[in-house]
Structures are given as structure tokens and as C-alpha cells.
mmCIF file of C-alpha atoms in Angstrom:
data_model
loop_
_atom_site.group_PDB
_atom_site.id
_atom_site.type_symbol
_atom_site.label_atom_id
_atom_site.label_comp_id
_atom_site.label_asym_id
_atom_site.label_seq_id
_atom_site.Cartn_x
_atom_site.Cartn_y
_atom_site.Cartn_z
ATOM 1 C CA MET A 1 20.282 7.067 -32.649
ATOM 2 C CA LEU A 2 20.371 10.937 -32.566
ATOM 3 C CA MET A 3 21.669 13.643 -35.002
ATOM 4 C CA THR A 4 23.056 16.728 -33.636
ATOM 5 C CA LYS A 5 22.036 19.749 -35.438
ATOM 6 C CA ASN A 6 23.925 21.721 -37.549
ATOM 7 C CA THR A 7 26.796 19.219 -37.216
ATOM 8 C CA ASP A 8 27.500 16.016 -38.903
ATOM 9 C CA THR A 9 28.440 14.093 -35.651
ATOM 10 C CA ILE A 10 26.005 11.760 -34.648
ATOM 11 C CA THR A 11 25.711 10.801 -30.829
ATOM 12 C CA GLU A 12 24.232 7.962 -29.351
ATOM 13 C CA LYS A 13 22.620 7.237 -26.468
ATOM 14 C CA PRO A 14 24.005 5.082 -23.740
ATOM 15 C CA ALA A 15 21.824 2.341 -23.396
ATOM 16 C CA ILE A 16 19.664 1.487 -20.231
ATOM 17 C CA HIS A 17 20.405 -1.533 -18.792
ATOM 18 C CA ILE A 18 16.929 -2.957 -17.309
ATOM 19 C CA VAL A 19 17.412 -6.275 -15.892
ATOM 20 C CA GLY A 20 15.346 -8.631 -14.721
ATOM 21 C CA MET A 21 12.210 -11.121 -14.819
ATOM 22 C CA GLY A 22 8.606 -9.465 -17.496
ATOM 23 C CA CYS A 23 7.409 -7.977 -20.622
ATOM 24 C CA SER A 24 9.557 -5.350 -22.556
ATOM 25 C CA GLU A 25 6.558 -2.674 -22.400
ATOM 26 C CA PHE A 26 5.868 -3.068 -19.076
ATOM 27 C CA GLN A 27 3.118 -0.826 -17.591
ATOM 28 C CA ILE A 28 3.847 -1.725 -14.176
ATOM 29 C CA ALA A 29 7.512 -3.185 -12.558
ATOM 30 C CA ALA A 30 8.297 -4.357 -9.164
ATOM 31 C CA TYR A 31 12.200 -4.037 -7.889
ATOM 32 C CA MET A 32 13.871 -6.034 -5.396
ATOM 33 C CA GLU A 33 17.047 -6.393 -4.389
ATOM 34 C CA HIS A 34 17.773 -10.176 -4.801
ATOM 35 C CA ARG A 35 17.199 -12.460 -7.673
ATOM 36 C CA PRO A 36 16.405 -16.153 -7.346
ATOM 37 C CA ASP A 37 19.039 -18.831 -6.676
ATOM 38 C CA MET A 38 18.661 -20.916 -9.724
ATOM 39 C CA PRO A 39 20.616 -21.504 -12.838
ATOM 40 C CA GLY A 40 20.605 -18.709 -15.399
ATOM 41 C CA MET A 41 19.731 -16.125 -13.143
ATOM 42 C CA ALA A 42 22.615 -14.991 -11.855
ATOM 43 C CA GLU A 43 24.068 -14.316 -15.374
ATOM 44 C CA LEU A 44 21.175 -12.621 -16.255
ATOM 45 C CA VAL A 45 22.050 -8.997 -17.682
ATOM 46 C CA GLN A 46 18.847 -8.121 -19.478
ATOM 47 C CA LEU A 47 14.934 -8.267 -19.156
ATOM 48 C CA GLN A 48 13.496 -11.103 -20.711
ATOM 49 C CA PRO A 49 9.864 -12.544 -20.068
ATOM 50 C CA ALA A 50 9.422 -15.735 -18.071
ATOM 51 C CA ILE A 51 7.678 -18.919 -19.803
ATOM 52 C CA PRO A 52 5.076 -20.679 -19.130
ATOM 53 C CA GLY A 53 5.608 -22.544 -15.654
ATOM 54 C CA GLU A 54 8.523 -20.823 -14.738
ATOM 55 C CA ILE A 55 6.987 -19.078 -11.861
ATOM 56 C CA HIS A 56 5.935 -22.421 -10.846
ATOM 57 C CA CYS A 57 9.590 -23.629 -11.481
ATOM 58 C CA ILE A 58 11.025 -20.474 -8.825
ATOM 59 C CA GLY A 59 8.782 -20.948 -6.432
ATOM 60 C CA GLN A 60 9.415 -24.660 -5.987
ATOM 61 C CA ALA A 61 13.075 -25.078 -6.109
ATOM 62 C CA CYS A 62 13.721 -21.518 -4.340
ATOM 63 C CA GLY A 63 10.926 -22.049 -1.850
ATOM 64 C CA ASN A 64 8.192 -20.303 -0.128
ATOM 65 C CA GLY A 65 9.611 -16.661 0.194
ATOM 66 C CA TRP A 66 9.458 -16.733 -3.467
ATOM 67 C CA ARG A 67 5.819 -18.663 -3.928
ATOM 68 C CA LYS A 68 5.214 -15.441 -1.682
ATOM 69 C CA VAL A 69 6.767 -12.736 -3.789
ATOM 70 C CA PHE A 70 4.849 -14.032 -7.049
ATOM 71 C CA ASN A 71 1.217 -14.736 -5.303
ATOM 72 C CA VAL A 72 1.578 -11.092 -3.911
ATOM 73 C CA TYR A 73 2.294 -9.220 -7.129
ATOM 74 C CA ALA A 74 -0.685 -11.344 -8.388
ATOM 75 C CA LYS A 75 -2.974 -10.884 -6.091
ATOM 76 C CA LEU A 76 -2.220 -6.769 -6.425
ATOM 77 C CA LEU A 77 -2.324 -6.307 -9.660
ATOM 78 C CA TYR A 78 -5.639 -8.282 -9.873
ATOM 79 C CA ALA A 79 -6.950 -5.774 -6.766
ATOM 80 C CA LEU A 80 -6.047 -3.124 -9.149
ATOM 81 C CA ASP A 81 -9.584 -0.796 -10.128
ATOM 82 C CA PRO A 82 -10.180 -2.353 -13.345
ATOM 83 C CA THR A 83 -11.496 0.986 -14.902
ATOM 84 C CA CYS A 84 -7.507 2.114 -14.892
ATOM 85 C CA PHE A 85 -6.045 -1.208 -15.347
ATOM 86 C CA ASP A 86 -6.684 -4.444 -17.078
ATOM 87 C CA TYR A 87 -4.976 -6.807 -15.915
ATOM 88 C CA ALA A 88 -8.138 -8.677 -13.939
ATOM 89 C CA LYS A 89 -9.989 -8.834 -17.044
ATOM 90 C CA CYS A 90 -7.140 -11.501 -18.195
ATOM 91 C CA ALA A 91 -8.434 -13.865 -16.008
ATOM 92 C CA ASP A 92 -11.279 -15.228 -13.282
ATOM 93 C CA SER A 93 -8.927 -15.599 -10.683
ATOM 94 C CA TRP A 94 -5.295 -14.070 -9.376
ATOM 95 C CA GLN A 95 -4.025 -17.588 -9.208
ATOM 96 C CA ARG A 96 -4.652 -18.433 -13.103
ATOM 97 C CA PHE A 97 -3.325 -14.677 -13.665
ATOM 98 C CA ARG A 98 0.205 -15.525 -11.890
ATOM 99 C CA ASP A 99 0.338 -18.657 -13.271
ATOM 100 C CA GLN A 100 -0.584 -17.354 -17.189
ATOM 101 C CA PHE A 101 0.104 -14.152 -17.456
ATOM 102 C CA LEU A 102 2.429 -12.418 -14.697
ATOM 103 C CA LEU A 103 5.583 -11.618 -16.190
ATOM 104 C CA GLN A 104 5.097 -13.311 -19.464
ATOM 105 C CA ALA A 105 5.075 -11.634 -22.694
ATOM 106 C CA GLY A 106 2.731 -9.036 -23.993
ATOM 107 C CA SER A 107 1.753 -8.689 -19.912
ATOM 108 C CA GLN A 108 2.976 -5.393 -19.189
ATOM 109 C CA THR A 109 4.142 -6.391 -15.728
ATOM 110 C CA ALA A 110 7.791 -6.872 -14.869
ATOM 111 C CA LEU A 111 10.257 -8.084 -11.846
ATOM 112 C CA LEU A 112 13.888 -5.671 -11.991
ATOM 113 C CA PHE A 113 16.289 -6.578 -9.914
ATOM 114 C CA SER A 114 17.899 -3.191 -11.432
ATOM 115 C CA PRO A 115 17.085 0.737 -10.383
ATOM 116 C CA PRO A 116 14.305 1.989 -11.770
ATOM 117 C CA VAL A 117 14.313 4.081 -14.870
ATOM 118 C CA LEU A 118 12.614 7.387 -14.120
ATOM 119 C CA ASP A 119 12.628 8.849 -18.048
ATOM 120 C CA LEU A 120 9.689 10.723 -17.874
ATOM 121 C CA ASN A 121 9.769 11.035 -21.832
ATOM 122 C CA ARG A 122 10.556 7.738 -22.517
ATOM 123 C CA ALA A 123 7.525 5.704 -19.954
ATOM 124 C CA ALA A 124 5.302 8.546 -18.596
ATOM 125 C CA SER A 125 2.781 5.843 -18.308
ATOM 126 C CA ARG A 126 4.566 3.525 -16.312
ATOM 127 C CA TYR A 127 4.269 2.786 -12.397
ATOM 128 C CA HIS A 128 7.138 1.563 -9.992
ATOM 129 C CA ILE A 129 7.085 -0.194 -6.877
ATOM 130 C CA ILE A 130 9.883 -0.764 -5.205
ATOM 131 C CA MET A 131 9.833 -3.212 -2.465
ATOM 132 C CA GLY A 132 11.286 -2.624 1.483
ATOM 133 C CA ARG A 133 12.400 1.113 2.960
ATOM 134 C CA THR A 134 15.775 -0.727 3.248
ATOM 135 C CA TYR A 135 16.324 -0.897 -0.657
ATOM 136 C CA ALA A 136 15.151 2.601 -1.583
ATOM 137 C CA LYS A 137 16.887 3.700 1.200
ATOM 138 C CA LYS A 138 20.281 1.519 -0.051
ATOM 139 C CA LEU A 139 19.315 3.084 -3.847
ATOM 140 C CA ILE A 140 19.182 6.762 -2.301
ATOM 141 C CA HIS A 141 22.338 6.220 -0.904
ATOM 142 C CA GLN A 142 24.181 4.595 -3.822
ATOM 143 C CA GLY A 143 23.400 7.548 -5.741
ATOM 144 C CA LEU A 144 20.738 5.084 -7.869
ATOM 145 C CA LEU A 145 17.562 6.143 -6.933
ATOM 146 C CA ASN A 146 17.105 10.725 -7.211
ATOM 147 C CA ALA A 147 13.994 11.056 -7.567
ATOM 148 C CA PRO A 148 12.884 12.544 -4.396
ATOM 149 C CA LEU A 149 9.762 11.055 -1.734
ATOM 150 C CA THR A 150 7.103 12.085 -0.087
ATOM 151 C CA TRP A 151 6.566 9.291 3.076
ATOM 152 C CA LEU A 152 3.230 8.907 4.536
ATOM 153 C CA ASP A 153 4.175 6.924 7.150
ATOM 154 C CA HIS A 154 6.867 4.641 7.858
ATOM 155 C CA GLU A 155 6.336 1.757 5.280
ATOM 156 C CA PHE A 156 5.053 3.485 2.424
ATOM 157 C CA ALA A 157 6.479 6.867 0.531
ATOM 158 C CA VAL A 158 5.409 8.179 -2.925
ATOM 159 C CA ASN A 159 6.902 10.218 -6.054
ATOM 160 C CA GLN A 160 4.089 11.744 -8.086
ATOM 161 C CA GLU A 161 5.577 12.615 -11.413
ATOM 162 C CA HIS A 162 7.231 9.595 -11.538
ATOM 163 C CA ARG A 163 4.045 7.217 -10.461
ATOM 164 C CA LEU A 164 6.575 5.742 -7.777
ATOM 165 C CA VAL A 165 6.007 3.762 -4.504
ATOM 166 C CA VAL A 166 8.050 2.111 -1.899
ATOM 167 C CA CYS A 167 5.858 -0.448 -0.567
ATOM 168 C CA PRO A 168 6.609 -2.942 2.206
ATOM 169 C CA TYR A 169 8.266 -6.581 0.953
ATOM 170 C CA PHE A 170 6.418 -8.433 -1.080
ATOM 171 C CA ASP A 171 5.320 -11.047 2.120
ATOM 172 C CA TYR A 172 2.357 -11.194 3.480
ATOM 173 C CA ARG A 173 3.157 -10.683 6.513
ATOM 174 C CA GLN A 174 4.958 -7.127 5.785
ATOM 175 C CA LEU A 175 2.097 -6.651 3.258
ATOM 176 C CA SER A 176 -1.148 -7.717 4.181
ATOM 177 C CA ASN A 177 -4.398 -8.125 2.452
ATOM 178 C CA LEU A 178 -5.455 -4.490 3.762
ATOM 179 C CA LYS A 179 -2.058 -3.370 3.106
ATOM 180 C CA ILE A 180 -2.056 -4.910 -0.462
ATOM 181 C CA GLU A 181 -5.511 -2.740 -0.617
ATOM 182 C CA ARG A 182 -3.678 0.721 0.471
ATOM 183 C CA LEU A 183 -1.221 0.016 -2.448
ATOM 184 C CA ALA A 184 -3.583 -0.604 -4.744
ATOM 185 C CA ALA A 185 -5.139 2.295 -3.921
ATOM 186 C CA ILE A 186 -2.197 4.864 -4.308
ATOM 187 C CA LEU A 187 -1.353 3.245 -7.736
ATOM 188 C CA ALA A 188 -4.490 4.420 -9.109
ATOM 189 C CA GLY A 189 -4.178 7.746 -7.246
ATOM 190 C CA PHE A 190 -1.368 8.090 -9.880
ATOM 191 C CA THR A 191 -3.781 8.526 -12.694
ATOM 192 C CA GLN A 192 -5.512 11.466 -10.460
ATOM 193 C CA THR A 193 -5.086 15.273 -9.935
ATOM 194 C CA ASN A 194 -4.876 15.133 -6.170
ATOM 195 C CA SER A 195 -3.186 12.798 -3.487
ATOM 196 C CA ALA A 196 -6.232 11.681 -1.232
ATOM 197 C CA SER A 197 -6.117 7.860 -2.179
ATOM 198 C CA TYR A 198 -2.708 7.712 -0.844
ATOM 199 C CA GLN A 199 -3.857 8.642 3.249
ATOM 200 C CA SER A 200 -4.723 5.754 5.296
ATOM 201 C CA LYS A 201 -7.910 5.104 6.375
#
């Protein structure tokens, strides 16, 4: 609630509607257009943490595509520079990180089905990953993504101010191990003052 100056009127800020799976205090959020096709997900209207075993259940119920999403997400977080990010310190492998931490309460990770909320005052330390050029352009066309993007090539784009990156979809063929390394370098580069880490190697 905010009290305006020189008046007794109280103005309430509109609620920010974040929908998806993950930790409410997320540091990194990945954004995708579609939800898992299973009970409870279609009606989801908030951000809620995954419970232990839920990622495995979604993979079993919704197929190999979803298993790849979770696997690539975990591999990315585990590949991040440990001097900038703590994820690799939580488990001795990306598989254990996926099973024991990813999207759970306290993990500082989220998988969101709502557009990015780019509030610099509220989320200055958050990192935003939009899966896929097509989804990013759809958000722009709908007026749901207003941050200007610098396209590094036909797959990767960045916005330094909001620590936002567009990358290939979380799939082994689209986001290979080499591209995971590049994405990890881009995210680490957001903590630096130059953009040298963005460029292709």
C-alpha cells in the first residue's frame, strides 16, 4: 500500500500476476508459452513451488519433451559460473540438482508461463530467460514485452538493463551443450560492465 503525499488517499498498486512453478524469491526465471498437460496446471493462477518428485511425475505424464525441458534447465544452472551463482554448490551433479532443488521452495529458480515482469526496483537481481525466438516475438507483438532486444544472431538476444536473454527452446537439439555454455556465459556477463561474453566463440 502506498500513501500519496499531501492527501489521505491510499492508492494500492495493482497485483503483479506471476504464474508458474518455482520459488517466490527466484533469482533466475525461464519463460515458456505452454504448460504441462496434466491436472491442476491449466487452472494454475499463481507461482507455486514444485514438491519433491513433481518434476519426475510431469516428465512421466507429459512425455520426453518435458523431461528435456527440466534436464536442460538443470544442466544450465549447474553450468553457471559458481563465482556468480550458487546452484552447482547445492548438489554433486545436475541430475541431483534437478531432483532435489529445481523449482522447489528455496531454490531461487522458476519456470513461468506468464510474461516477464521487468521491474528494476523490485527485481534488480533477477535474470530472465525467454525460451525461443518465436515466443519472444509473440510477446513483443502482443505488447507484453517492451524491453528493447539486441539480437546477437538468429537465436540469441539480450537486454542488459533487465538481465534478459532470448535463447533457443530448452531441448537437446535446439539448445545443445555448446549453446548451454554460451547461455551460461551470457548470464554471467550480465554481472559485468562489458558485453564481451555475449559474442559467439
